[in-house]
Amino acid sequence: MMQLPVPGRHLPALPLSSTAEPDFELAKRHLPILMLDTAEPFAPLVAGYAVYREKAKSRSSKFRLYPRAAAIIEYALWYDWDIQHLYDLEHVWVHIDDTGQVVTVEASRHGARLPMRRPDQTLPVEGQRPLLYVEPGKHAHWADPAEMKRDAGVLVEAMCSAFAGDQGIHLSNRFSQQGQICASLFENRLARLKLKRLAFKPSWNFNNSLDAQPALQLVPWEILEDWIPQRFEALVSELPGTVPHLAAVFLDCGDTLVDERTEVKRPGTDIVITGDLIPGANAMISELKAAGHRLCLVADGPRETFENLLQLHDLWTSFDAHIISGDIGELKPSPKMFQAACAAMGLHENDRDRTVMVGNNLERDIVGANRFGLISIFLAWSTRRSHKPRLRDERPRLTIRQITELPGLLERIELSLPNSAVQGGRT
């Protein structure tokens, strides 16, 4: 079978169906005209069709279908992206009579199947093709653009801007439920970041018909169904090399995770056996792990101290690596500590400027991070040590006062990184 390329770097080609396929000409004749906002960043790529001549369960959606006349042509419309998530499959249903005339048009809108009628109650049809207006970013269907803006404009603009990327990768669909597609927490974060960078303001002008763009590919649903998991896997695999993101988060322990005032040492030793977390530390670690961040402990002291403290609070295994001065033989700001951390995390020299070090000690954490080329973040929660830099190298790149501020700060950092700050990229 011939292969028809679809836009996208290193993405699988879509098998090109034969025009001799049953019902191909029928589906082509009634293929919807989709009017896109002129600011729309995503166009539909493929329409997978199926024809039903009696009531049946839809092959590509959750609905049961009941022909209003001779047949229903179901179009499953694939978009790689919705402004809030990777993966978008929309639908249009065209009911035709025995003469091939369109008698009813239905279309998807945020999980619902709705009849499409203009304000004057006429069918939104141009010739034999439904003419529908596509919600900016979200791709729900409307028969009238003015009605769309009036009824959904405020919500749509919010989803295209402040709430862009909120859902990351859509994994509540037929393919994920069947185990055909999946994604890691890290990949989900990258999808969120990509979409947040693509946030936009709708123009509410719909002159950008798909007829003026590369043709919407039309194939039987079964071909599209087989192709979607391949497409999904390829899109996800591209994220690390195309979306700017942090390579790792290095964290100190004392007065960064654990309140040093509460530490109790084993008598006659420097080994801490117990201590309380600072407010919000546990929730912060959970949030970073849920976002797929890779964490490395970079701390000064005996290994047993940190095993005691972090295991006590079930945090030891939250770290991908543990770099401890008692093992390395030198304290921060020695570059050996940071070299060891990078080696343990599989980082290279060109990953340094997309790696953060968070700590409470200007002389050790901040100086060491700055000299090593990391993004330094000073936690000014404790007053046990100075907050005033004496030397230029003690000036942190960024400062937070509560550890709970860190997840939000990391996202802002990632959104400000240059396009080269990707896996395998160079600055």
XYZ file of C-alpha atoms in Angstrom:
427
model
C 0.000 0.000 0.000
C 1.318 3.492 -0.816
C 2.509 5.737 1.998
C 1.370 9.364 2.182
C 3.569 11.612 4.356
C 1.995 13.701 7.076
C 3.750 16.858 8.377
C 6.108 16.195 11.275
C 9.753 15.358 11.715
C 10.519 11.622 11.716
C 6.820 10.743 12.026
C 5.251 7.659 10.464
C 3.623 8.019 7.070
C -0.068 7.327 6.729
C -1.043 4.489 4.405
C -2.806 5.939 1.371
C -6.128 4.243 0.788
C -7.324 3.380 -2.669
C -10.073 5.447 -4.231
C -11.650 2.100 -5.061
C -12.388 1.506 -1.381
C -16.115 1.045 -0.734
C -17.805 4.379 -0.019
C -14.639 6.438 -0.654
C -16.311 8.661 -3.270
C -19.353 9.053 -1.035
C -17.180 10.142 1.890
C -15.173 12.475 -0.331
C -18.329 14.096 -1.702
C -19.557 15.056 1.764
C -16.212 15.731 3.470
C -16.772 18.636 5.889
C -15.367 22.080 5.166
C -13.693 23.128 8.414
C -13.207 26.846 8.990
C -10.261 27.585 11.299
C -9.433 30.685 13.290
C -6.613 32.557 11.532
C -4.515 32.253 14.735
C -5.129 28.488 15.050
C -1.812 26.652 15.598
C -3.129 23.157 14.790
C -4.911 21.876 11.714
C -6.601 18.485 11.405
C -4.451 16.052 9.433
C -6.628 13.044 8.668
C -10.306 12.179 8.395
C -11.153 8.532 8.979
C -14.566 7.703 7.527
C -17.113 4.988 8.157
C -20.588 4.619 6.650
C -23.584 3.219 8.550
C -26.843 2.247 6.819
C -28.548 0.945 9.934
C -28.328 1.680 13.627
C -25.037 0.627 15.145
C -22.380 1.415 17.737
C -19.915 3.921 16.347
C -16.554 2.417 15.428
C -14.570 5.475 16.529
C -16.653 7.226 19.194
C -18.695 6.410 22.289
C -22.049 6.994 20.580
C -24.731 4.769 19.103
C -25.752 5.946 15.662
C -29.264 6.035 14.212
C -29.512 7.028 10.536
C -32.137 9.729 10.004
C -32.463 8.623 6.369
C -30.483 6.272 4.120
C -27.055 6.487 5.750
C -24.704 8.257 8.133
C -21.176 9.137 7.119
C -19.019 9.381 10.230
C -15.786 11.387 9.998
C -13.226 10.953 12.777
C -10.932 14.000 12.546
C -7.406 13.586 13.880
C -5.405 16.532 15.254
C -2.002 15.905 16.810
C -2.682 18.612 19.385
C -5.455 20.440 21.183
C -4.200 23.604 22.935
C -4.566 21.766 26.250
C -3.255 18.304 25.379
C -1.555 15.992 22.897
C -4.120 13.775 21.081
C -7.381 15.095 19.710
C -10.019 13.101 17.859
C -13.127 15.051 16.866
C -16.168 13.879 14.901
C -18.698 15.013 12.302
C -21.729 12.928 11.299
C -23.496 13.589 7.999
C -26.918 12.034 7.418
C -27.892 11.623 3.762
C -31.026 10.422 2.004
C -31.416 8.054 -0.955
C -30.681 10.868 -3.412
C -27.458 11.862 -1.645
C -28.886 15.021 -0.142
C -27.709 16.062 3.330
C -30.641 15.960 5.743
C -28.870 16.331 9.125
C -25.442 17.345 10.354
C -24.154 16.491 13.823
C -20.725 17.221 15.287
C -18.677 16.828 18.443
C -18.344 19.564 21.042
C -16.432 18.819 24.259
C -17.582 15.226 24.510
C -21.133 15.815 23.323
C -22.748 15.092 19.943
C -24.847 18.059 18.913
C -27.058 18.906 15.910
C -25.556 21.671 13.784
C -28.003 24.443 12.816
C -27.442 28.056 11.889
C -29.336 30.749 13.833
C -32.011 30.722 11.108
C -32.308 26.931 11.634
C -30.932 26.073 8.197
C -28.362 23.322 7.780
C -24.743 24.524 7.643
C -24.092 23.080 4.192
C -22.219 24.357 1.157
C -23.180 22.288 -1.844
C -23.123 18.738 -0.455
C -20.517 19.445 2.230
C -21.148 20.545 5.817
C -19.481 23.890 6.548
C -18.484 24.091 10.213
C -16.524 26.547 12.328
C -13.837 25.088 14.552
C -13.356 26.366 18.087
C -9.895 27.992 18.352
C -7.434 25.635 20.019
C -10.133 23.220 21.208
C -11.631 22.141 17.859
C -15.230 21.780 18.969
C -17.686 22.424 16.132
C -20.188 25.209 15.640
C -22.509 26.121 12.800
C -22.142 29.849 13.386
C -18.990 31.768 14.446
C -20.873 34.620 16.119
C -22.809 32.146 18.261
C -19.530 30.428 19.165
C -17.900 33.642 20.333
C -20.998 34.765 22.228
C -21.556 31.482 24.068
C -18.014 30.172 24.523
C -15.628 33.033 23.775
C -14.517 33.801 27.317
C -13.882 30.149 28.168
C -12.116 29.430 24.874
C -9.790 32.409 25.274
C -8.914 31.249 28.791
C -8.150 27.716 27.574
C -5.964 29.106 24.774
C -3.944 31.284 27.162
C -3.868 30.877 30.943
C -4.946 27.219 30.816
C -2.972 26.156 27.741
C -1.320 22.774 28.224
C -3.086 22.005 31.485
C -3.879 18.395 30.546
C -0.488 17.501 29.077
C -1.132 14.221 27.259
C -4.699 13.010 26.875
C -4.863 9.459 28.189
C -8.603 8.994 28.659
C -9.438 7.585 25.255
C -10.086 4.293 23.486
C -6.404 3.733 22.704
C -5.122 4.265 26.238
C -7.933 2.133 27.646
C -6.834 -0.689 25.341
C -3.196 -0.262 26.389
C -2.121 0.916 22.920
C -0.751 4.284 24.035
C 0.848 5.503 27.245
C 3.190 8.250 28.455
C 5.483 8.924 31.404
C 5.150 11.772 33.907
C 8.191 13.367 32.282
C 6.612 13.208 28.815
C 3.395 14.641 30.205
C 5.333 17.616 31.586
C 7.005 18.211 28.235
C 3.648 18.211 26.464
C 2.393 20.794 28.970
C 5.441 22.969 28.397
C 5.148 22.750 24.611
C 1.529 23.860 24.684
C 2.119 26.651 27.194
C 4.697 28.053 24.787
C 2.066 27.907 22.031
C -0.600 29.819 23.989
C -2.371 32.308 21.739
C -5.230 34.760 21.488
C -7.960 33.764 19.024
C -8.605 36.281 16.259
C -12.243 35.175 15.862
C -11.768 35.505 12.122
C -12.444 32.288 10.256
C -11.021 32.797 6.801
C -8.569 29.942 7.070
C -10.536 27.140 5.461
C -8.773 23.811 5.188
C -9.474 23.966 1.451
C -6.725 26.613 1.281
C -4.264 24.391 3.192
C -2.698 21.007 2.429
C -5.573 18.640 1.765
C -7.171 16.848 4.677
C -6.330 13.211 4.051
C -9.308 10.915 3.749
C -8.956 7.232 4.650
C -11.212 4.480 6.000
C -11.443 4.569 9.790
C -9.636 1.230 10.081
C -6.494 2.732 8.515
C -6.588 5.751 10.812
C -7.255 3.493 13.804
C -4.110 1.467 13.091
C -2.030 4.594 12.483
C -2.944 6.684 15.548
C -0.881 4.666 18.093
C 2.163 4.920 15.806
C 1.641 8.633 15.370
C 1.180 9.103 19.100
C 4.357 7.192 19.948
C 6.371 9.212 17.442
C 5.026 12.553 18.730
C 5.845 11.625 22.326
C 9.322 10.391 21.429
C 10.114 13.754 19.803
C 9.318 15.788 22.916
C 12.677 15.520 24.778
C 14.598 16.721 21.741
C 12.245 19.560 20.801
C 10.779 21.025 24.013
C 13.107 23.113 26.234
C 13.190 21.656 29.744
C 15.301 21.193 32.860
C 17.631 18.222 32.840
C 17.674 17.756 36.632
C 17.019 19.370 39.992
C 19.818 19.203 42.596
C 18.664 19.685 46.196
C 20.505 20.301 49.451
C 19.059 18.793 52.636
C 19.663 20.848 55.802
C 17.244 23.821 55.980
C 16.227 22.979 52.431
C 14.299 19.816 53.220
C 14.988 19.191 56.923
C 14.748 21.823 59.669
C 18.244 21.807 61.173
C 16.900 23.168 64.497
C 15.080 19.876 65.059
C 17.988 17.567 64.232
C 19.137 15.133 66.904
C 22.608 13.606 66.622
C 23.811 10.283 67.881
C 25.771 11.081 71.061
C 29.454 11.596 70.430
C 29.102 11.670 66.629
C 28.137 14.007 63.759
C 25.504 11.576 62.530
C 21.941 12.891 62.663
C 19.397 10.259 63.618
C 16.164 12.255 63.423
C 14.762 15.620 62.380
C 11.589 17.261 61.095
C 10.939 18.395 57.550
C 10.536 22.096 56.906
C 6.931 23.075 56.133
C 5.844 21.909 52.696
C 8.966 19.884 51.854
C 7.147 16.568 51.480
C 4.425 18.057 49.284
C 7.048 19.833 47.177
C 8.959 16.609 46.500
C 5.711 14.838 45.605
C 4.801 17.626 43.193
C 8.193 17.537 41.496
C 8.034 13.758 41.092
C 4.491 13.981 39.743
C 5.821 16.410 37.130
C 8.499 13.930 36.119
C 11.477 15.929 37.395
C 14.708 14.017 38.019
C 16.042 14.754 41.517
C 19.545 14.459 42.920
C 20.484 15.015 46.556
C 23.711 17.061 46.803
C 24.461 17.405 50.499
C 27.358 17.833 52.932
C 27.748 15.357 55.787
C 27.943 11.635 56.509
C 25.838 9.348 54.289
C 24.169 7.807 57.328
C 22.761 11.213 58.305
C 20.824 11.574 55.087
C 19.728 7.965 54.975
C 18.327 8.391 58.499
C 16.559 11.668 57.782
C 15.150 10.960 54.338
C 14.142 7.370 55.015
C 12.386 8.578 58.159
C 10.146 10.713 55.929
C 9.964 8.258 52.997
C 11.914 10.616 50.733
C 15.135 8.667 50.128
C 13.784 6.801 47.120
C 12.339 9.995 45.640
C 15.868 10.884 44.532
C 17.395 9.406 41.410
C 20.882 9.811 42.884
C 22.511 10.773 46.201
C 25.785 12.719 46.127
C 27.101 13.133 49.647
C 30.320 14.805 50.724
C 31.130 11.947 53.094
C 31.408 9.695 50.034
C 33.128 12.203 47.724
C 35.661 13.418 50.272
C 35.051 17.116 49.649
C 32.400 19.648 50.657
C 30.486 22.064 48.454
C 31.404 24.354 46.748
C 33.966 21.855 45.435
C 33.281 21.117 41.756
C 33.820 17.439 42.563
C 30.426 17.362 44.254
C 28.692 18.730 41.165
C 30.747 16.642 38.762
C 29.710 13.554 40.689
C 26.068 14.647 40.617
C 26.153 15.190 36.849
C 27.855 11.834 36.303
C 25.288 10.037 38.474
C 22.436 11.656 36.554
C 23.950 11.009 33.134
C 24.327 14.732 32.399
C 26.852 16.310 30.079
C 28.564 19.684 30.172
C 25.979 21.217 27.859
C 23.237 20.187 30.334
C 24.573 22.400 33.115
C 22.696 25.542 32.129
C 19.421 23.632 32.268
C 20.082 22.096 35.692
C 19.162 23.829 38.952
C 20.753 23.675 42.395
C 18.538 24.569 45.342
C 20.072 25.280 48.731
C 20.171 27.482 51.808
C 23.899 28.195 51.993
C 25.318 31.041 49.903
C 28.932 30.013 50.520
C 28.443 26.365 49.575
C 25.303 25.776 47.505
C 25.166 29.039 45.580
C 28.881 29.546 45.024
C 29.292 25.945 43.925
C 26.337 26.108 41.535
C 27.366 29.444 40.039
C 30.946 28.388 39.430
C 29.847 25.108 37.916
C 27.420 26.810 35.521
C 24.163 25.661 37.107
C 21.024 27.733 37.736
C 21.343 28.655 41.414
C 18.244 28.994 43.606
C 18.616 30.269 47.162
C 16.039 29.167 49.735
C 15.819 32.065 52.196
C 13.637 30.197 54.708
C 16.059 29.745 57.600
C 17.822 32.609 59.381
C 20.623 30.381 60.645
C 22.938 31.593 57.878
C 23.504 34.876 56.074
C 21.160 35.989 53.336
C 23.547 38.711 52.129
C 26.082 37.767 49.468
C 29.628 38.922 50.246
C 31.100 37.893 46.913
C 29.790 38.011 43.360
C 29.696 34.213 43.195
C 27.409 34.171 46.248
C 24.644 35.985 44.379
C 21.913 33.481 43.527
C 20.271 33.536 40.143
C 16.881 33.230 41.865
C 15.541 33.319 45.423
C 12.500 31.780 47.093
C 11.354 32.118 50.699
C 9.283 28.956 51.001
C 10.159 25.584 49.515
C 6.566 25.294 48.277
C 7.400 28.028 45.741
C 9.838 25.742 43.953
C 7.516 23.784 41.607
C 5.984 26.949 40.185
C 9.398 28.560 39.835
C 10.763 25.557 37.962
C 7.926 25.780 35.435
C 8.637 29.486 34.887
C 12.313 28.663 34.385
C 11.461 25.975 31.845
C 9.180 28.320 29.929
C 11.988 30.890 29.726
C 14.700 28.490 28.542
C 16.060 28.996 25.010
C 14.992 26.643 22.241
C 18.383 24.925 22.410
C 17.798 23.754 26.015
C 16.663 20.298 24.974
C 17.967 16.760 25.326
C 21.061 16.569 23.165
C 20.875 20.304 22.404
C 23.697 22.845 22.515
C 23.638 26.378 23.815
